[in-house]
Amino acid sequence: MQVKLTINLCLMLLAILMCTESKAEYGDVLLNNFSEASGMKPVVFPHWFHRIRYTCKVCHADLGFELKSGANRIKMIDILEGQFCGNCHNGELAWGSENCDLCHSGIADGETHIERSHLQKLLDTKIEQMQKAPE
Amino acid sequence: MPAKQSKLISGLLMICALFYGCQPLQSKSNDTVIADSTDQQQASPQESIETNTKSLTDNATQPVKKTFSSANKFNRLLKNKHTLNNSLSEDGIHDPNNPVTAILQSPHEAFASLPRAKSGNSVDWVKALESEMIKPRSDLYDPELKPLVMDLNIIREVKGSMPDVVFPHKQHTQILDCTNCHPSIFIPQKGANKMSMAKNLMGEMCGVCHGKVAFPLSRCTSCHSKKKPSREIKETKWKWP
């Protein structure tokens, strides 16, 4: 009994020691326009990963992505036809659309937003204030 | 009796656990506090507690060090507390139950060799590009195609006391196309764009990228970089009437 308790508590202690402040990377986009409504997890788009490999212009001028999160209304059928992400994610330049979980890897119930953007921070504080304020 | 004992032990351990857990968090939130606590910050949480107890016991023999009240504990430089993530599954945006996330590259791994910055991705992307540490393609199919770079600095005079803004076309055209900004965001005409920091903050004008994916607005002097000409004080010579 005591041994079990102590083991459990030691595990708890370890967990608390290990816990660190975790944050998503600056510029990560969570896309949930259609995903969860169609039974898939939201999509995480890491800007940092793509900008190491391609300049902004390739996607935002040549491929026609809007400069606003969620404004592109990307549907899976477009990607399969080779539009938007499908320009590269076709199994030749980058992984193909059969690897669902690699893109659809976001947290459940996430809203479309850019991680750690100024506007998002403002919105978050506003929401907090609204929740705190008595009606 | 054993049940009571175990309860007591568990309670004590809980308190210990909480104490252990709180230590690293405290040292994190007070990055730039007082010289006294710097040793504790560098040491691992366990060590820091050891030093704590030591200092308590040594107090009797050694001269008492100055201690400050918690009123002095404030992150006055508002330093960025962001640390690089080791694993994507713990970053709060990826689904932790998705085993495939482990395949993806983590920013920690990617940014290890890149020049550091204090905010944003913690990477100085302009430096990384100019020193060719990263070589992003500017065309999807042609890896050799080079971007059309225009070297033209636009100086925007600022009404307030901040230094004037220098907009370098060079760094922007290295990665962007003219059509990204002109004419939808900025009208390519002198004096046609009325800008303000409020607009930038709300995600318009420069804020379309800066504060979302490009370096954040907290890096004031990266844009406000040209000193204003100092005001001349006119000397009026007094003349004998």
PDB file of N, CA, C and O in Angstrom, chain B residues 2 21 26 43 72 77 85 89-90 100-102 108 118 126 130 138 141 143 151 186 220 225:
ATOM      1  N   PRO B   2      -1.060   2.440  10.255  1.00  0.00           N
ATOM      2  CA  PRO B   2      -0.304   2.555   8.997  1.00  0.00           C
ATOM      3  C   PRO B   2      -1.017   3.446   7.967  1.00  0.00           C
ATOM      4  O   PRO B   2      -0.354   4.161   7.230  1.00  0.00           O
ATOM      5  N   GLY B  21       8.127  21.703  -7.963  1.00  0.00           N
ATOM      6  CA  GLY B  21       7.498  22.130  -9.206  1.00  0.00           C
ATOM      7  C   GLY B  21       7.526  23.624  -9.384  1.00  0.00           C
ATOM      8  O   GLY B  21       7.666  24.125 -10.484  1.00  0.00           O
ATOM      9  N   GLN B  26       9.320  29.852 -11.057  1.00  0.00           N
ATOM     10  CA  GLN B  26       9.641  31.156 -10.481  1.00  0.00           C
ATOM     11  C   GLN B  26      10.885  31.735 -11.118  1.00  0.00           C
ATOM     12  O   GLN B  26      10.910  32.887 -11.500  1.00  0.00           O
ATOM     13  N   ALA B  43      21.355  27.006 -12.190  1.00  0.00           N
ATOM     14  CA  ALA B  43      21.373  25.651 -11.665  1.00  0.00           C
ATOM     15  C   ALA B  43      20.058  24.954 -11.962  1.00  0.00           C
ATOM     16  O   ALA B  43      19.035  25.592 -12.167  1.00  0.00           O
ATOM     17  N   ASN B  72      10.646  43.723  -5.773  1.00  0.00           N
ATOM     18  CA  ASN B  72      11.679  43.929  -6.784  1.00  0.00           C
ATOM     19  C   ASN B  72      11.643  42.876  -7.884  1.00  0.00           C
ATOM     20  O   ASN B  72      12.361  42.986  -8.857  1.00  0.00           O
ATOM     21  N   LEU B  77      12.403  44.199 -18.171  1.00  0.00           N
ATOM     22  CA  LEU B  77      12.738  44.312 -19.590  1.00  0.00           C
ATOM     23  C   LEU B  77      11.734  43.558 -20.464  1.00  0.00           C
ATOM     24  O   LEU B  77      11.852  43.554 -21.672  1.00  0.00           O
ATOM     25  N   ASN B  85      10.911  24.487 -28.538  1.00  0.00           N
ATOM     26  CA  ASN B  85      10.268  23.226 -28.182  1.00  0.00           C
ATOM     27  C   ASN B  85      11.084  22.054 -28.674  1.00  0.00           C
ATOM     28  O   ASN B  85      11.592  22.071 -29.777  1.00  0.00           O
ATOM     29  N   SER B  89       4.703  17.388 -30.229  1.00  0.00           N
ATOM     30  CA  SER B  89       3.466  16.895 -29.624  1.00  0.00           C
ATOM     31  C   SER B  89       3.128  17.611 -28.325  1.00  0.00           C
ATOM     32  O   SER B  89       2.034  17.476 -27.805  1.00  0.00           O
ATOM     33  N   GLU B  90       4.078  18.393 -27.802  1.00  0.00           N
ATOM     34  CA  GLU B  90       3.813  19.098 -26.546  1.00  0.00           C
ATOM     35  C   GLU B  90       3.621  20.595 -26.742  1.00  0.00           C
ATOM     36  O   GLU B  90       3.624  21.345 -25.774  1.00  0.00           O
ATOM     37  N   VAL B 100       2.043  10.153 -35.424  1.00  0.00           N
ATOM     38  CA  VAL B 100       2.783  10.543 -36.633  1.00  0.00           C
ATOM     39  C   VAL B 100       3.530  11.860 -36.438  1.00  0.00           C
ATOM     40  O   VAL B 100       4.489  12.157 -37.148  1.00  0.00           O
ATOM     41  N   THR B 101       3.088  12.644 -35.438  1.00  0.00           N
ATOM     42  CA  THR B 101       3.730  13.943 -35.201  1.00  0.00           C
ATOM     43  C   THR B 101       5.221  13.792 -34.939  1.00  0.00           C
ATOM     44  O   THR B 101       6.003  14.696 -35.221  1.00  0.00           O
ATOM     45  N   ALA B 102       5.611  12.633 -34.416  1.00  0.00           N
ATOM     46  CA  ALA B 102       7.025  12.393 -34.101  1.00  0.00           C
ATOM     47  C   ALA B 102       7.895  12.391 -35.350  1.00  0.00           C
ATOM     48  O   ALA B 102       9.104  12.636 -35.272  1.00  0.00           O
ATOM     49  N   HIS B 108      13.262  23.076 -32.910  1.00  0.00           N
ATOM     50  CA  HIS B 108      14.497  23.021 -32.121  1.00  0.00           C
ATOM     51  C   HIS B 108      15.647  22.477 -32.958  1.00  0.00           C
ATOM     52  O   HIS B 108      16.759  22.998 -32.951  1.00  0.00           O
ATOM     53  N   LYS B 118      15.869  37.755 -30.697  1.00  0.00           N
ATOM     54  CA  LYS B 118      15.245  37.737 -29.377  1.00  0.00           C
ATOM     55  C   LYS B 118      13.748  37.486 -29.421  1.00  0.00           C
ATOM     56  O   LYS B 118      13.133  37.177 -28.415  1.00  0.00           O
ATOM     57  N   VAL B 126      16.758  37.279 -41.772  1.00  0.00           N
ATOM     58  CA  VAL B 126      17.478  38.082 -42.768  1.00  0.00           C
ATOM     59  C   VAL B 126      18.958  37.703 -42.768  1.00  0.00           C
ATOM     60  O   VAL B 126      19.565  37.505 -43.823  1.00  0.00           O
ATOM     61  N   GLU B 130      21.096  36.062 -45.811  1.00  0.00           N
ATOM     62  CA  GLU B 130      22.243  36.766 -46.389  1.00  0.00           C
ATOM     63  C   GLU B 130      23.535  35.965 -46.237  1.00  0.00           C
ATOM     64  O   GLU B 130      24.418  36.041 -47.079  1.00  0.00           O
ATOM     65  N   SER B 138      13.247  30.360 -55.050  1.00  0.00           N
ATOM     66  CA  SER B 138      12.255  31.381 -55.373  1.00  0.00           C
ATOM     67  C   SER B 138      11.384  30.964 -56.542  1.00  0.00           C
ATOM     68  O   SER B 138      10.653  31.777 -57.098  1.00  0.00           O
ATOM     69  N   TYR B 141       9.721  25.147 -59.499  1.00  0.00           N
ATOM     70  CA  TYR B 141      10.318  24.105 -60.340  1.00  0.00           C
ATOM     71  C   TYR B 141      11.775  24.389 -60.694  1.00  0.00           C
ATOM     72  O   TYR B 141      12.545  23.464 -60.891  1.00  0.00           O
ATOM     73  N   PRO B 143      15.219  25.523 -59.518  1.00  0.00           N
ATOM     74  CA  PRO B 143      15.993  25.827 -58.304  1.00  0.00           C
ATOM     75  C   PRO B 143      17.034  26.923 -58.516  1.00  0.00           C
ATOM     76  O   PRO B 143      17.549  27.482 -57.559  1.00  0.00           O
ATOM     77  N   ASP B 151      17.062  47.417 -54.868  1.00  0.00           N
ATOM     78  CA  ASP B 151      17.711  48.036 -53.703  1.00  0.00           C
ATOM     79  C   ASP B 151      17.273  49.495 -53.615  1.00  0.00           C
ATOM     80  O   ASP B 151      17.844  50.364 -54.259  1.00  0.00           O
ATOM     81  N   PHE B 186      -0.046  48.407 -50.220  1.00  0.00           N
ATOM     82  CA  PHE B 186       0.560  49.735 -50.282  1.00  0.00           C
ATOM     83  C   PHE B 186       0.399  50.305 -51.690  1.00  0.00           C
ATOM     84  O   PHE B 186       0.785  49.652 -52.654  1.00  0.00           O
ATOM     85  N   CYS B 220      11.182  47.372 -32.125  1.00  0.00           N
ATOM     86  CA  CYS B 220      10.957  48.746 -32.602  1.00  0.00           C
ATOM     87  C   CYS B 220      12.084  49.240 -33.504  1.00  0.00           C
ATOM     88  O   CYS B 220      11.845  49.749 -34.605  1.00  0.00           O
ATOM     89  N   SER B 225      14.774  53.173 -37.438  1.00  0.00           N
ATOM     90  CA  SER B 225      16.229  53.044 -37.343  1.00  0.00           C
ATOM     91  C   SER B 225      16.994  54.285 -37.785  1.00  0.00           C
ATOM     92  O   SER B 225      18.212  54.299 -37.710  1.00  0.00           O
TER      93      SER B 225
END
